[in-house]
mmCIF file of C-alpha atoms in Angstrom:
data_model
loop_
_atom_site.group_PDB
_atom_site.id
_atom_site.type_symbol
_atom_site.label_atom_id
_atom_site.label_comp_id
_atom_site.label_asym_id
_atom_site.label_seq_id
_atom_site.Cartn_x
_atom_site.Cartn_y
_atom_site.Cartn_z
ATOM 1 C CA MET A 456 82.241 111.672 105.078
ATOM 2 C CA ALA A 457 84.001 111.880 108.780
ATOM 3 C CA THR A 458 84.008 108.682 110.803
ATOM 4 C CA ILE A 459 85.080 108.769 114.642
ATOM 5 C CA ARG A 460 86.095 105.086 115.973
ATOM 6 C CA LYS A 461 86.085 104.879 119.546
ATOM 7 C CA GLU A 462 87.725 101.489 121.112
ATOM 8 C CA ILE A 463 85.840 100.661 125.036
ATOM 9 C CA VAL A 464 88.032 98.584 126.905
ATOM 10 C CA ILE A 465 85.603 96.961 129.017
ATOM 11 C CA GLU A 466 85.642 94.774 132.688
ATOM 12 C CA ALA A 467 83.408 92.115 131.426
ATOM 13 C CA ASN A 468 83.005 89.402 129.246
ATOM 14 C CA ALA A 469 81.966 89.572 125.500
ATOM 15 C CA GLU A 470 78.553 88.024 125.829
ATOM 16 C CA GLN A 471 77.937 90.266 129.042
ATOM 17 C CA VAL A 472 78.729 93.667 126.958
ATOM 18 C CA TRP A 473 76.876 92.176 124.017
ATOM 19 C CA ASP A 474 73.547 91.785 126.151
ATOM 20 C CA ALA A 475 73.596 95.524 127.048
ATOM 21 C CA VAL A 476 74.318 96.346 123.628
ATOM 22 C CA SER A 477 71.750 94.268 121.935
ATOM 23 C CA ASP A 478 68.900 95.082 124.074
ATOM 24 C CA ILE A 479 67.994 97.791 122.046
ATOM 25 C CA GLY A 480 64.767 98.859 123.902
ATOM 26 C CA ALA A 481 66.805 99.488 127.075
ATOM 27 C CA VAL A 482 69.696 102.378 126.184
ATOM 28 C CA HIS A 483 68.296 104.547 128.701
ATOM 29 C CA GLN A 484 68.696 102.153 131.461
ATOM 30 C CA ARG A 485 71.658 99.330 130.516
ATOM 31 C CA PHE A 486 73.596 101.576 128.124
ATOM 32 C CA VAL A 487 74.034 105.564 128.606
ATOM 33 C CA PRO A 488 71.460 106.240 131.424
ATOM 34 C CA GLY A 489 71.390 110.017 132.279
ATOM 35 C CA TYR A 490 72.838 110.231 128.585
ATOM 36 C CA THR A 491 69.229 109.670 127.837
ATOM 37 C CA LEU A 492 65.966 109.748 129.379
ATOM 38 C CA ASP A 493 64.026 107.368 127.553
ATOM 39 C CA THR A 494 63.819 104.892 124.791
ATOM 40 C CA LYS A 495 60.788 103.623 123.027
ATOM 41 C CA LEU A 496 60.434 100.817 119.700
ATOM 42 C CA ASP A 497 58.506 101.415 117.033
ATOM 43 C CA GLY A 498 59.199 98.662 114.762
ATOM 44 C CA ASP A 499 62.670 98.672 113.192
ATOM 45 C CA TYR A 500 62.787 101.928 114.930
ATOM 46 C CA ARG A 501 64.085 103.338 117.678
ATOM 47 C CA ILE A 502 63.251 107.097 119.560
ATOM 48 C CA LEU A 503 65.991 108.314 121.996
ATOM 49 C CA PHE A 504 64.647 111.216 124.391
ATOM 50 C CA PHE A 505 67.315 113.340 126.019
ATOM 51 C CA PRO A 506 67.633 115.400 129.312
ATOM 52 C CA HIS A 507 67.738 118.899 126.998
ATOM 53 C CA GLY A 508 64.078 117.781 125.514
ATOM 54 C CA GLY A 509 65.713 116.600 122.353
ATOM 55 C CA LYS A 510 64.935 113.344 120.580
ATOM 56 C CA ILE A 511 66.199 111.207 117.903
ATOM 57 C CA ARG A 512 64.998 108.445 115.736
ATOM 58 C CA GLU A 513 66.919 105.831 114.515
ATOM 59 C CA ARG A 514 66.496 102.640 111.858
ATOM 60 C CA ILE A 515 68.136 99.746 113.455
ATOM 61 C CA VAL A 516 69.769 98.552 110.292
ATOM 62 C CA SER A 517 71.111 94.944 111.784
ATOM 63 C CA ILE A 518 71.586 92.917 115.386
ATOM 64 C CA ASP A 519 73.890 90.031 114.367
ATOM 65 C CA ASP A 520 74.380 87.935 117.347
ATOM 66 C CA GLU A 521 76.785 86.029 115.919
ATOM 67 C CA SER A 522 79.196 88.774 115.151
ATOM 68 C CA TYR A 523 78.356 91.015 118.182
ATOM 69 C CA ARG A 524 77.366 93.943 115.957
ATOM 70 C CA LEU A 525 74.748 96.451 116.238
ATOM 71 C CA ALA A 526 74.501 99.202 113.172
ATOM 72 C CA TYR A 527 71.641 101.732 113.247
ATOM 73 C CA ALA A 528 71.517 105.435 111.366
ATOM 74 C CA VAL A 529 69.870 108.160 112.787
ATOM 75 C CA ILE A 530 67.365 109.331 110.242
ATOM 76 C CA GLU A 531 65.877 112.583 112.237
ATOM 77 C CA GLY A 532 66.289 115.008 114.517
ATOM 78 C CA SER A 533 70.520 114.502 114.715
ATOM 79 C CA ARG A 534 72.175 117.278 116.859
ATOM 80 C CA PRO A 535 74.107 119.077 115.202
ATOM 81 C CA PRO A 536 72.096 118.832 112.228
ATOM 82 C CA LEU A 537 73.405 116.114 109.927
ATOM 83 C CA ILE A 538 73.209 115.231 106.549
ATOM 84 C CA HIS A 539 73.978 111.145 107.134
ATOM 85 C CA HIS A 540 74.777 109.147 110.117
ATOM 86 C CA HIS A 541 75.263 105.375 110.590
ATOM 87 C CA ALA A 542 77.216 104.222 113.039
ATOM 88 C CA SER A 543 77.860 100.526 114.826
ATOM 89 C CA PHE A 544 78.876 98.571 117.979
ATOM 90 C CA GLN A 545 80.866 95.566 117.679
ATOM 91 C CA VAL A 546 81.932 93.272 120.630
ATOM 92 C CA PHE A 547 85.112 91.611 120.989
ATOM 93 C CA ALA A 548 86.582 89.721 123.422
ATOM 94 C CA ALA A 549 89.893 90.385 124.664
ATOM 95 C CA HIS A 550 90.779 88.253 127.699
ATOM 96 C CA ASP A 551 88.160 86.404 130.260
ATOM 97 C CA ASN A 552 86.941 89.261 131.767
ATOM 98 C CA GLU A 553 87.572 91.801 129.579
ATOM 99 C CA SER A 554 85.952 92.771 125.873
ATOM 100 C CA ILE A 555 86.537 95.674 123.770
ATOM 101 C CA LEU A 556 83.510 97.434 122.271
ATOM 102 C CA VAL A 557 84.120 99.273 118.891
ATOM 103 C CA TRP A 558 82.067 102.246 118.321
ATOM 104 C CA ILE A 559 82.370 103.483 114.620
ATOM 105 C CA THR A 560 80.325 106.579 113.816
ATOM 106 C CA ASP A 561 80.158 107.555 110.233
ATOM 107 C CA PHE A 562 78.497 111.332 109.349
ATOM 108 C CA LEU A 563 78.413 114.160 106.876
ATOM 109 C CA PRO A 564 79.205 116.963 106.918
ATOM 110 C CA LYS A 565 82.414 116.184 108.182
ATOM 111 C CA ASN A 566 82.944 119.778 109.824
ATOM 112 C CA THR A 567 80.610 118.881 112.235
ATOM 113 C CA GLU A 568 83.604 115.987 113.537
ATOM 114 C CA PRO A 569 84.488 118.469 116.636
ATOM 115 C CA GLU A 570 81.013 118.369 118.059
ATOM 116 C CA MET A 571 80.495 114.816 117.297
ATOM 117 C CA ARG A 572 83.247 114.281 119.540
ATOM 118 C CA ILE A 573 82.060 116.020 122.111
ATOM 119 C CA ARG A 574 78.899 114.129 122.226
ATOM 120 C CA ILE A 575 80.781 110.724 121.560
ATOM 121 C CA ASP A 576 83.303 111.067 123.917
ATOM 122 C CA PRO A 577 81.577 111.368 127.162
ATOM 123 C CA ALA A 578 78.941 108.675 125.848
ATOM 124 C CA ALA A 579 82.071 106.070 125.727
ATOM 125 C CA GLN A 580 82.594 106.606 129.158
ATOM 126 C CA ILE A 581 79.053 106.164 130.756
ATOM 127 C CA ILE A 582 78.691 103.149 128.229
ATOM 128 C CA LYS A 583 81.929 101.367 130.470
ATOM 129 C CA GLN A 584 80.831 102.491 133.750
ATOM 130 C CA THR A 585 77.476 101.475 133.047
ATOM 131 C CA VAL A 586 77.985 97.857 131.770
ATOM 132 C CA GLU A 587 80.860 97.390 134.341
ATOM 133 C CA ASN A 588 78.186 98.343 136.866
ATOM 134 C CA GLU A 589 76.169 95.914 136.081
ATOM 135 C CA VAL A 590 77.969 93.356 135.778
ATOM 136 C CA GLN A 591 79.609 93.918 139.198
ATOM 137 C CA ASN A 592 76.318 94.312 140.765
ATOM 138 C CA SER A 593 75.377 91.268 139.423
ATOM 139 C CA LYS A 594 77.911 88.930 140.798
ATOM 140 C CA PRO A 595 76.642 87.062 143.811
ATOM 141 C CA LEU A 596 78.506 88.277 147.381
#
C-alpha cells in the first residue's frame, strides 16, 4: 500500500480550518472550488463532480469535532482506478492564526503513487488558498 502525507500550513486558526474541512457538503465552494464542480450528500455518502465530467462516490467514515479529524473512503469512480483508497484530514493549531492541515491518503495499487501525487499536490494548494481567502474575506474592514 502507498501512503501520501501532506502537511498544509494555513494562515487561519484551527477552528476556521476545521469549519471548512467539516463542511462536507460544500467541498466545491469552501475547500477545492474549481477542482470540484459540485457536491451531493446521500446519507453517509458524498458524491463529488469534477470539471472533466468524472465523479467519485465517498463514504464518510468519521467526522470528529473533538480531534478536528475527518476520514473518508473512495468507493467508486476513483482516477486512477484504485483497489483501495482511504484518506483523512486532521487540523492542528500551530500559532494564534496558523494551523497545520494534515492530509493522509492510503491507496492500492502502490504503482499509482505518481499519478496520485499529481492530483493531491495541486489540490493541497487550492485548499490552502481557498481557506485563507475565506478567512481574509470574513474579516471586518
